[in-house]
Amino acid sequence: MTDAALPVTERAVERFTEAYLRSLGAEIEKRGRQWTVTLPADADTALELDGDVLEIVSDPDEVDEGVIAISPEAPFVERMLDESADKTLLGSLSLTQDHFELQLPPWITGGTVEVVDRSFTPYYDRRALCALFHVGIETVSEYQTEELHAVAVDLNDHEERPRLAETYLDLAEDDQRDPSEGRQFDDQTLGDAIETANEVLEREIAPMVRDTRERATRAAEVELRRVSAVRTAATRRDR
């Protein structure tokens, strides 16, 4: 991986891989950067792991024969991402609960005032669509980029919610709960929110795409000059 591929780090992929495999009921025995993984026979997955060895690496080509690589560009990780996306295309994330234990401030409890009743009313009730995008930029191998990018869109005003997107990305990597249960939204509401999410994604990754393209172009120009110089030298020798 290059710096251009951040923030998809080895750690992020490692956490996602472990969370997804454990959600399938896998047994994982860790020995440093190598894991021995066995899936139950009835696991709901197309993955086949029965005592197979997985290794956390920076380059998928670094592993020995028979060892499965865990890295942002590894085929095995791509399969897990695709399978996970197929299972959870739509879900909900709840950041509320039914009962709260209200804590009164010390200046009330420490005084002579007697509290007869207390209640809590939320300032507002918001709903949001959180989408996890798998972004891939195909270019010369040195600058090929893979990134997981989360976007959260408020369903009330269609404004982006970056802090919620960060929370969703963390939960998507760590949480093993099934997000398929939750509220249902009409097609128009979801369609508008997804369109906004696509616009936000394009705007946010535009600098990364531009930077990657510029780096790849400069690398290609240097390579062309090198090849041209070699050919010129060869021509002179032939003469």
Tab-separated table of C-alpha atoms in Angstrom:
chain	number	residue	atom	x	y	z
A	1	MET	CA	0.000	0.000	0.000
A	2	THR	CA	1.088	3.579	-0.660
A	3	ASP	CA	0.269	6.732	1.292
A	4	ALA	CA	-2.334	7.533	-1.350
A	5	ALA	CA	-4.367	4.511	-0.247
A	6	LEU	CA	-4.919	5.818	3.284
A	7	PRO	CA	-7.150	5.851	5.371
A	8	VAL	CA	-7.648	2.174	4.507
A	9	THR	CA	-4.850	0.888	6.672
A	10	GLU	CA	-3.814	-2.666	7.445
A	11	ARG	CA	-5.430	-2.208	10.856
A	12	ALA	CA	-8.808	-1.237	9.366
A	13	VAL	CA	-8.816	-4.286	7.104
A	14	GLU	CA	-7.672	-6.529	9.946
A	15	ARG	CA	-10.516	-5.323	12.188
A	16	PHE	CA	-13.118	-5.770	9.455
A	17	THR	CA	-11.866	-9.261	8.580
A	18	GLU	CA	-11.943	-10.445	12.188
A	19	ALA	CA	-15.373	-8.911	12.845
A	20	TYR	CA	-16.905	-10.471	9.725
A	21	LEU	CA	-15.412	-13.920	10.271
A	22	ARG	CA	-16.522	-13.961	13.908
A	23	SER	CA	-20.024	-12.923	12.844
A	24	LEU	CA	-20.045	-16.156	10.809
A	25	GLY	CA	-19.077	-18.154	13.897
A	26	ALA	CA	-15.455	-18.704	12.865
A	27	GLU	CA	-12.809	-20.064	15.213
A	28	ILE	CA	-9.694	-17.887	14.955
A	29	GLU	CA	-6.336	-18.878	16.416
A	30	LYS	CA	-3.852	-16.000	16.239
A	31	ARG	CA	-0.083	-16.343	16.067
A	32	GLY	CA	1.268	-12.871	15.455
A	33	ARG	CA	0.228	-11.723	12.000
A	34	GLN	CA	-0.943	-15.199	11.003
A	35	TRP	CA	-4.395	-16.585	11.841
A	36	THR	CA	-5.663	-20.139	11.548
A	37	VAL	CA	-9.378	-19.957	10.715
A	38	THR	CA	-12.113	-22.584	10.659
A	39	LEU	CA	-15.730	-21.854	9.732
A	40	PRO	CA	-18.712	-23.911	10.944
A	41	ALA	CA	-20.183	-26.261	8.376
A	42	ASP	CA	-23.512	-24.380	8.478
A	43	ALA	CA	-22.026	-20.876	8.222
A	44	ASP	CA	-24.019	-18.535	5.975
A	45	THR	CA	-21.187	-17.774	3.569
A	46	ALA	CA	-19.610	-18.820	0.303
A	47	LEU	CA	-16.171	-18.595	1.933
A	48	GLU	CA	-14.521	-21.934	2.577
A	49	LEU	CA	-12.095	-21.979	5.495
A	50	ASP	CA	-11.166	-25.162	7.309
A	51	GLY	CA	-7.926	-24.680	9.180
A	52	ASP	CA	-6.648	-22.269	6.515
A	53	VAL	CA	-3.881	-19.810	7.357
A	54	LEU	CA	-4.514	-16.084	6.854
A	55	GLU	CA	-1.711	-13.525	7.103
A	56	ILE	CA	-1.859	-9.738	7.554
A	57	VAL	CA	0.451	-8.180	4.960
A	58	SER	CA	0.998	-4.917	3.088
A	59	ASP	CA	1.278	-6.615	-0.306
A	60	PRO	CA	-0.950	-9.613	-1.234
A	61	ASP	CA	1.959	-11.104	-3.190
A	62	GLU	CA	4.118	-11.331	-0.052
A	63	VAL	CA	2.461	-14.474	1.355
A	64	ASP	CA	3.746	-18.008	0.880
A	65	GLU	CA	1.919	-20.496	-1.303
A	66	GLY	CA	-1.261	-21.749	0.359
A	67	VAL	CA	-1.506	-18.743	2.701
A	68	ILE	CA	-4.404	-16.293	2.255
A	69	ALA	CA	-3.451	-12.608	2.328
A	70	ILE	CA	-5.307	-10.016	4.414
A	71	SER	CA	-4.674	-6.579	2.931
A	72	PRO	CA	-6.749	-3.810	1.303
A	73	GLU	CA	-6.000	-5.156	-2.180
A	74	ALA	CA	-6.253	-8.889	-1.441
A	75	PRO	CA	-8.834	-10.932	-3.422
A	76	PHE	CA	-10.031	-12.641	-0.228
A	77	VAL	CA	-10.843	-9.284	1.389
A	78	GLU	CA	-12.632	-8.191	-1.798
A	79	ARG	CA	-14.809	-11.314	-1.584
A	80	MET	CA	-15.678	-10.599	2.048
A	81	LEU	CA	-16.590	-6.988	1.248
A	82	ASP	CA	-18.819	-8.055	-1.649
A	83	GLU	CA	-20.504	-10.767	0.410
A	84	SER	CA	-21.040	-8.448	3.377
A	85	ALA	CA	-22.523	-5.752	1.095
A	86	ASP	CA	-24.901	-8.275	-0.498
A	87	LYS	CA	-26.182	-9.294	2.931
A	88	THR	CA	-26.643	-5.802	4.363
A	89	LEU	CA	-27.570	-3.484	1.512
A	90	LEU	CA	-29.923	-1.525	3.762
A	91	GLY	CA	-30.019	-1.178	7.523
A	92	SER	CA	-30.384	1.233	10.378
A	93	LEU	CA	-28.169	2.609	13.102
A	94	SER	CA	-29.857	3.624	16.356
A	95	LEU	CA	-28.123	6.055	18.688
A	96	THR	CA	-31.023	6.344	21.154
A	97	GLN	CA	-32.690	4.224	23.837
A	98	ASP	CA	-36.101	4.110	25.520
A	99	HIS	CA	-35.075	4.787	29.097
A	100	PHE	CA	-32.596	7.300	30.445
A	101	GLU	CA	-31.420	7.807	33.994
A	102	LEU	CA	-31.491	11.572	34.325
A	103	GLN	CA	-28.767	13.058	36.476
A	104	LEU	CA	-29.686	16.311	38.150
A	105	PRO	CA	-27.005	19.001	38.481
A	106	PRO	CA	-25.340	19.411	41.901
A	107	TRP	CA	-26.708	22.942	42.341
A	108	ILE	CA	-30.207	21.396	42.477
A	109	THR	CA	-29.551	18.265	44.517
A	110	GLY	CA	-27.346	20.156	46.954
A	111	GLY	CA	-29.900	22.846	47.685
A	112	THR	CA	-33.221	23.007	49.477
A	113	VAL	CA	-35.286	22.399	46.314
A	114	GLU	CA	-37.320	19.181	46.230
A	115	VAL	CA	-37.681	17.586	42.784
A	116	VAL	CA	-41.184	16.160	42.414
A	117	ASP	CA	-40.971	14.922	38.821
A	118	ARG	CA	-38.509	14.915	35.977
A	119	SER	CA	-38.663	14.004	32.292
A	120	PHE	CA	-36.612	14.264	29.128
A	121	THR	CA	-37.782	15.510	25.734
A	122	PRO	CA	-35.349	15.171	22.783
A	123	TYR	CA	-34.623	18.413	20.965
A	124	TYR	CA	-35.267	16.733	17.639
A	125	ASP	CA	-35.639	13.315	16.063
A	126	ARG	CA	-33.374	12.844	13.075
A	127	ARG	CA	-33.101	10.035	10.556
A	128	ALA	CA	-30.102	9.488	8.323
A	129	LEU	CA	-28.930	7.208	5.537
A	130	CYS	CA	-25.402	5.874	6.066
A	131	ALA	CA	-23.703	4.377	3.021
A	132	LEU	CA	-20.379	2.550	2.857
A	133	PHE	CA	-18.623	2.950	-0.510
A	134	HIS	CA	-15.759	0.810	-1.778
A	135	VAL	CA	-13.649	3.181	-3.883
A	136	GLY	CA	-11.063	1.810	-6.299
A	137	ILE	CA	-8.786	3.819	-8.599
A	138	GLU	CA	-7.140	1.771	-11.343
A	139	THR	CA	-3.806	3.143	-12.535
A	140	VAL	CA	-0.183	2.029	-12.670
A	141	SER	CA	0.380	-0.481	-9.879
A	142	GLU	CA	2.485	1.879	-7.775
A	143	TYR	CA	-0.423	4.288	-7.333
A	144	GLN	CA	-3.416	1.944	-7.498
A	145	THR	CA	-5.720	2.949	-4.660
A	146	GLU	CA	-8.383	1.140	-2.630
A	147	GLU	CA	-10.424	2.920	0.038
A	148	LEU	CA	-13.493	2.421	2.209
A	149	HIS	CA	-15.464	5.658	2.449
A	150	ALA	CA	-18.570	6.313	4.562
A	151	VAL	CA	-21.174	9.003	3.818
A	152	ALA	CA	-24.103	9.960	6.076
A	153	VAL	CA	-27.039	12.012	4.752
A	154	ASP	CA	-29.784	13.507	6.934
A	155	LEU	CA	-33.136	12.322	5.551
A	156	ASN	CA	-34.892	15.480	6.777
A	157	ASP	CA	-32.806	18.133	5.019
A	158	HIS	CA	-30.406	16.023	2.855
A	159	GLU	CA	-27.385	17.628	4.507
A	160	GLU	CA	-24.287	15.513	5.050
A	161	ARG	CA	-23.364	14.465	8.592
A	162	PRO	CA	-19.584	13.784	8.600
A	163	ARG	CA	-19.317	12.895	12.303
A	164	LEU	CA	-22.092	10.316	11.950
A	165	ALA	CA	-20.286	8.917	8.895
A	166	GLU	CA	-17.139	8.443	10.997
A	167	THR	CA	-19.150	6.645	13.689
A	168	TYR	CA	-20.817	4.414	11.101
A	169	LEU	CA	-17.465	3.474	9.563
A	170	ASP	CA	-16.101	2.510	13.001
A	171	LEU	CA	-19.193	0.421	13.776
A	172	ALA	CA	-19.124	-1.211	10.342
A	173	GLU	CA	-15.574	-2.381	11.064
A	174	ASP	CA	-16.155	-3.480	14.672
A	175	ASP	CA	-19.829	-4.292	15.241
A	176	GLN	CA	-21.165	-7.804	14.694
A	177	ARG	CA	-24.842	-6.999	15.204
A	178	ASP	CA	-27.301	-7.531	12.356
A	179	PRO	CA	-28.269	-4.061	11.052
A	180	SER	CA	-31.128	-5.374	8.897
A	181	GLU	CA	-33.823	-4.504	11.453
A	182	GLY	CA	-35.113	-0.957	11.625
A	183	ARG	CA	-37.432	1.571	10.078
A	184	GLN	CA	-38.610	1.268	6.506
A	185	PHE	CA	-38.437	4.286	4.195
A	186	ASP	CA	-40.205	4.961	0.924
A	187	ASP	CA	-38.327	4.662	-2.377
A	188	GLN	CA	-38.377	8.412	-3.047
A	189	THR	CA	-36.805	9.275	0.313
A	190	LEU	CA	-34.068	6.677	-0.102
A	191	GLY	CA	-33.478	7.568	-3.751
A	192	ASP	CA	-32.984	11.258	-2.963
A	193	ALA	CA	-30.670	10.446	-0.052
A	194	ILE	CA	-28.565	8.048	-2.133
A	195	GLU	CA	-28.258	10.668	-4.880
A	196	THR	CA	-27.002	13.172	-2.296
A	197	ALA	CA	-24.600	10.564	-0.889
A	198	ASN	CA	-23.143	10.011	-4.371
A	199	GLU	CA	-22.628	13.756	-4.800
A	200	VAL	CA	-20.913	13.992	-1.394
A	201	LEU	CA	-18.690	11.022	-2.239
A	202	GLU	CA	-17.628	12.492	-5.595
A	203	ARG	CA	-16.794	15.825	-3.965
A	204	GLU	CA	-14.842	14.283	-1.079
A	205	ILE	CA	-12.752	11.866	-3.145
A	206	ALA	CA	-12.081	14.342	-5.977
A	207	PRO	CA	-8.823	15.617	-4.384
A	208	MET	CA	-7.605	12.034	-3.889
A	209	VAL	CA	-8.438	11.125	-7.504
A	210	ARG	CA	-6.706	14.274	-8.782
A	211	ASP	CA	-3.610	13.655	-6.651
A	212	THR	CA	-3.403	10.001	-7.712
A	213	ARG	CA	-3.780	10.931	-11.384
A	214	GLU	CA	-1.051	13.569	-11.141
A	215	ARG	CA	1.353	11.168	-9.413
A	216	ALA	CA	0.674	8.434	-11.965
A	217	THR	CA	1.114	10.894	-14.856
A	218	ARG	CA	4.450	12.110	-13.513
A	219	ALA	CA	5.605	8.514	-13.044
A	220	ALA	CA	4.557	7.634	-16.608
A	221	GLU	CA	6.385	10.670	-18.021
A	222	VAL	CA	9.578	9.715	-16.175
A	223	GLU	CA	9.297	6.154	-17.495
A	224	LEU	CA	8.749	7.398	-21.072
A	225	ARG	CA	11.815	9.635	-20.848
A	226	ARG	CA	13.861	6.729	-19.514
A	227	VAL	CA	12.730	4.404	-22.307
A	228	SER	CA	13.366	7.130	-24.901
A	229	ALA	CA	16.877	7.690	-23.552
A	230	VAL	CA	17.630	3.951	-23.674
A	231	ARG	CA	16.400	3.696	-27.260
A	232	THR	CA	18.459	6.747	-28.287
A	233	ALA	CA	21.577	5.242	-26.732
A	234	ALA	CA	20.935	1.929	-28.462
A	235	THR	CA	20.514	3.693	-31.812
A	236	ARG	CA	23.809	5.493	-31.403
A	237	ARG	CA	25.594	2.241	-30.603
A	238	ASP	CA	24.141	0.600	-33.732
A	239	ARG	CA	25.528	3.412	-35.847
